Coordinates of C-alpha atoms and ligand atoms in Angstrom, one line a residue:
M22 CA 90.9 339.8 48.7
K23 CA 87.6 340.6 46.2
T24 CA 88.0 339.2 42.1
I25 CA 86.0 342.1 39.9
L26 CA 85.6 340.8 36.4
L27 CA 85.5 344.0 34.6
M28 CA 84.4 343.5 30.4
A29 CA 82.5 345.2 28.0
Q30 CA 79.9 343.6 25.1
S31 CA 78.0 343.7 22.9
L32 CA 73.9 344.0 23.0
D33 CA 74.8 340.1 22.1
G34 CA 76.6 339.5 24.7
K35 CA 79.8 339.8 22.7
T36 CA 83.6 341.0 23.9
A37 CA 85.5 340.8 20.8
R38 CA 84.2 340.1 16.8
H39 CA 87.4 337.5 17.1
A40 CA 90.2 336.5 18.8
N41 CA 92.8 339.5 17.8
H42 CA 90.1 342.1 17.7
F43 CA 91.1 345.5 19.3
P44 CA 88.8 346.6 22.0
D45 CA 88.6 349.9 20.9
W46 CA 85.3 350.2 20.1
T47 CA 83.9 350.6 23.7
G48 CA 83.2 354.3 23.8
T49 CA 85.5 357.0 25.7
A50 CA 82.9 356.5 28.8
D51 CA 83.6 353.2 29.0
K52 CA 86.9 353.5 28.7
R53 CA 87.1 356.2 31.4
F54 CA 85.2 353.9 33.7
F55 CA 87.5 350.6 33.1
A56 CA 90.6 353.4 33.8
R57 CA 89.2 354.6 37.1
R58 CA 88.0 351.6 38.5
T59 CA 91.4 349.5 37.1
R60 CA 93.6 352.4 39.0
T61 CA 91.3 352.3 42.1
A62 CA 91.6 348.2 42.5
G63 CA 95.5 348.8 41.5
V64 CA 96.1 346.0 39.9
V65 CA 94.4 343.7 36.6
I66 CA 94.6 340.0 35.9
M67 CA 94.1 339.4 32.2
G68 CA 95.0 336.0 29.7
S69 CA 97.6 336.5 27.6
R70 CA 95.7 337.0 24.4
T71 CA 94.3 339.8 25.8
F72 CA 97.1 341.4 26.9
D73 CA 99.0 341.1 23.4
T74 CA 95.3 342.7 22.3
L75 CA 96.3 345.9 24.0
G76 CA 99.9 345.3 23.2
K77 CA 101.6 346.6 26.3
P78 CA 100.7 347.0 30.3
L79 CA 98.5 349.5 31.4
A80 CA 100.6 352.3 33.6
G81 CA 100.3 352.8 36.7
R82 CA 98.4 349.3 37.7
K83 CA 100.4 346.2 38.0
N84 CA 99.6 343.8 35.6
V85 CA 99.4 340.2 36.2
V86 CA 99.6 338.3 32.9
L87 CA 98.4 334.3 32.7
S88 CA 100.6 332.4 30.2
R89 CA 102.4 329.3 30.2
N90 CA 105.2 331.0 27.1
P91 CA 108.2 330.9 28.7
A92 CA 109.4 333.3 26.3
R93 CA 107.3 335.9 28.1
Q94 CA 109.0 338.0 30.5
S95 CA 108.4 339.3 33.8
R96 CA 109.2 343.0 33.6
G97 CA 109.6 344.1 37.6
D98 CA 106.6 344.3 39.7
H99 CA 104.6 346.0 37.3
L100 CA 104.3 343.0 34.4
V101 CA 104.2 339.7 36.2
I102 CA 103.8 336.5 33.7
T103 CA 102.4 333.9 36.0
D104 CA 101.2 330.7 35.0
Q105 CA 100.4 330.2 38.7
P106 CA 96.6 328.7 39.8
P107 CA 94.3 331.5 39.8
E108 CA 94.5 330.8 44.3
A109 CA 98.2 331.2 44.4
I110 CA 97.8 334.3 42.6
L111 CA 95.7 336.1 44.8
A112 CA 96.9 335.4 47.7
A113 CA 100.5 336.4 46.6
L114 CA 98.4 340.0 45.7
A115 CA 96.7 339.9 49.0
A116 CA 100.1 339.1 50.3
E117 CA 101.9 342.6 49.0
G118 CA 98.7 344.2 49.8
F119 CA 95.8 344.5 47.3
Q120 CA 92.5 343.9 48.4
E121 CA 90.7 344.0 45.3
A122 CA 92.1 342.5 42.1
V123 CA 90.5 343.0 38.9
L124 CA 89.3 340.4 36.6
A125 CA 89.5 341.6 32.3
G126 CA 89.7 338.9 30.1
G127 CA 89.4 337.5 28.4
A128 CA 86.6 334.2 28.0
T129 CA 89.2 331.7 29.1
I130 CA 91.2 333.2 32.0
N131 CA 87.8 334.5 32.7
S132 CA 85.7 330.8 33.1
L133 CA 89.3 329.6 35.0
F134 CA 88.4 331.8 37.8
A135 CA 84.9 331.3 37.9
R136 CA 85.0 327.6 37.5
R137 CA 87.0 328.0 40.7
G138 CA 84.3 330.4 42.3
L139 CA 86.9 333.0 42.7
I140 CA 84.9 335.7 40.9
D141 CA 82.7 338.1 43.3
E142 CA 81.9 340.9 41.3
I143 CA 80.7 341.7 37.6
L144 CA 80.6 344.9 35.8
V145 CA 79.9 344.9 32.5
T146 CA 79.3 348.2 30.4
L147 CA 76.1 346.8 27.5
A148 CA 77.7 348.6 24.7
P149 CA 75.0 349.7 21.6
Y150 CA 76.3 347.3 19.0
V151 CA 75.5 343.4 17.4
F152 CA 78.6 341.3 16.5
G153 CA 76.7 338.7 15.9
R154 CA 79.5 336.7 16.6
G155 CA 82.6 336.6 18.4
V156 CA 84.2 336.0 21.8
S157 CA 82.2 335.8 24.8
L158 CA 82.2 336.6 28.5
F159 CA 83.1 332.8 29.1
D160 CA 83.0 329.7 27.7
D161 CA 80.4 327.5 27.7
D162 CA 81.6 325.6 30.3
V163 CA 80.6 328.3 33.5
A164 CA 77.3 329.2 34.7
L165 CA 76.8 331.1 37.6
D166 CA 73.6 333.0 39.9
L167 CA 73.9 336.4 39.5
K168 CA 72.1 339.7 41.6
L169 CA 71.8 342.9 39.9
L170 CA 73.1 345.1 42.3
K171 CA 73.2 348.5 40.4
A172 CA 72.6 349.8 36.7
E173 CA 74.2 353.2 35.9
P174 CA 74.2 354.6 32.3
L175 CA 78.1 355.6 31.0
D176 CA 76.6 358.3 28.4
D177 CA 73.6 358.0 26.2
D178 CA 74.7 354.4 24.8
C179 CA 76.4 352.4 27.4
I180 CA 75.0 351.4 30.3
C181 CA 76.9 349.3 33.4
L182 CA 75.3 346.8 35.0
H183 CA 76.6 346.1 38.9
Y184 CA 76.2 342.0 39.7
R185 CA 77.5 340.3 42.6
V186 CA 78.1 336.6 41.8
L187 CA 75.7 334.4 44.7
G188 CA 77.2 330.7 43.6
G189 CA 76.8 328.0 40.8
P190 CA 73.3 327.5 39.2
L191 CA 69.5 328.0 41.0
S192 CA 72.4 329.2 44.5
A193 CA 70.5 328.5 47.7
A194 CA 72.1 332.1 48.3
R195 CA 68.9 333.6 46.0
Ligands
NAP29 N1 85.8 344.0 25.5 C1 86.1 343.4 26.7 O1 86.0 344.2 28.0 C2 87.6 342.6 26.2 C3 88.6 342.5 27.2 C4 89.3 341.5 27.3 C5 89.6 340.4 26.3 N2 88.8 340.7 25.4 C6 88.8 340.0 24.1 O2 88.7 338.8 24.5 C7 89.6 338.2 23.6 C8 90.7 337.4 24.2 O3 90.1 336.7 24.7 P1 90.7 334.7 24.5 O4 90.0 333.4 25.8 O5 91.1 334.3 23.7 O6 92.3 334.8 25.7 P2 93.0 335.2 26.9 O7 91.5 334.8 28.2 O8 92.7 336.7 27.0 O9 93.7 334.4 26.9 C9 94.1 333.5 27.1 C10 95.5 333.1 27.2 O10 95.7 332.5 28.6 C11 96.9 331.7 29.0 N3 96.3 331.0 30.0 C12 95.4 330.2 29.2 N4 95.1 329.6 30.6 C13 96.4 329.8 31.1 C14 96.5 329.2 32.8 N5 95.9 328.3 33.6 N6 97.6 329.3 33.3 C15 98.2 330.3 32.9 N7 98.0 331.0 31.6 C16 97.1 330.3 30.9 C17 97.4 330.9 27.5 O11 98.7 331.9 26.8 P3 99.9 331.2 26.3 O12 99.3 330.8 24.7 O13 100.6 332.2 26.8 O14 100.3 330.2 27.7 C18 96.2 331.5 26.4 O15 96.0 331.3 25.2 C19 90.4 339.1 22.7 O16 90.0 338.9 21.3 C20 89.6 340.2 23.2 O17 90.4 341.3 22.6 C21 87.4 341.9 25.2

């Protein structure tokens, strides 16, 4: 089971201007890329705040939303609300036959998976903005060593950086 973090960020490393910022700034090419990659995986894992910015489940993909709020309700297999640990979520998805899962934010849930060593690859679209302040890819308690696998322009403005996660800081795998 491979976990791929898939996000877009400004040049100064912000994924949103504020917690409720709707991710409509990334551009058409990135949106297409996100749709294609998540449809290939078949499942997207995200935190409840990210889910709320989308407003509804992503069509054609299984949506796994982390939340401890009992008022949030799952809807069949398409929308699963869970407070299970990441390891149990990934094990259940593997048992269902998924070979990879896209982790789609936000910083809280990305960090939860990263601290447990559960992110295998990172795909980040660099969009042509500087936000100055805002939400980051991770919170401040995460350190990862990465290996750049590919840098691919998505259009004239955006570039997608593809990394493999080697491990913790200054990983011996490098
Ligand atoms: N640019 C991009 O590509 C991109 C992508 C995704 C998100 N974003 C941005 O990121 C921001 C949201 O990030 P965020 O860090 O604030 O929130 P988040 O990671 O999306 O969600 C956090 C929520 O997850 C739930 N949660 C946290 N830990 C949990 C655990 N161990 N078990 C179960 N549930 C848990 C809690 O929800 P409950 O209160 O419901 O329990 C918590 O409030 C938004 O602004 C969004 O636009 C940007």
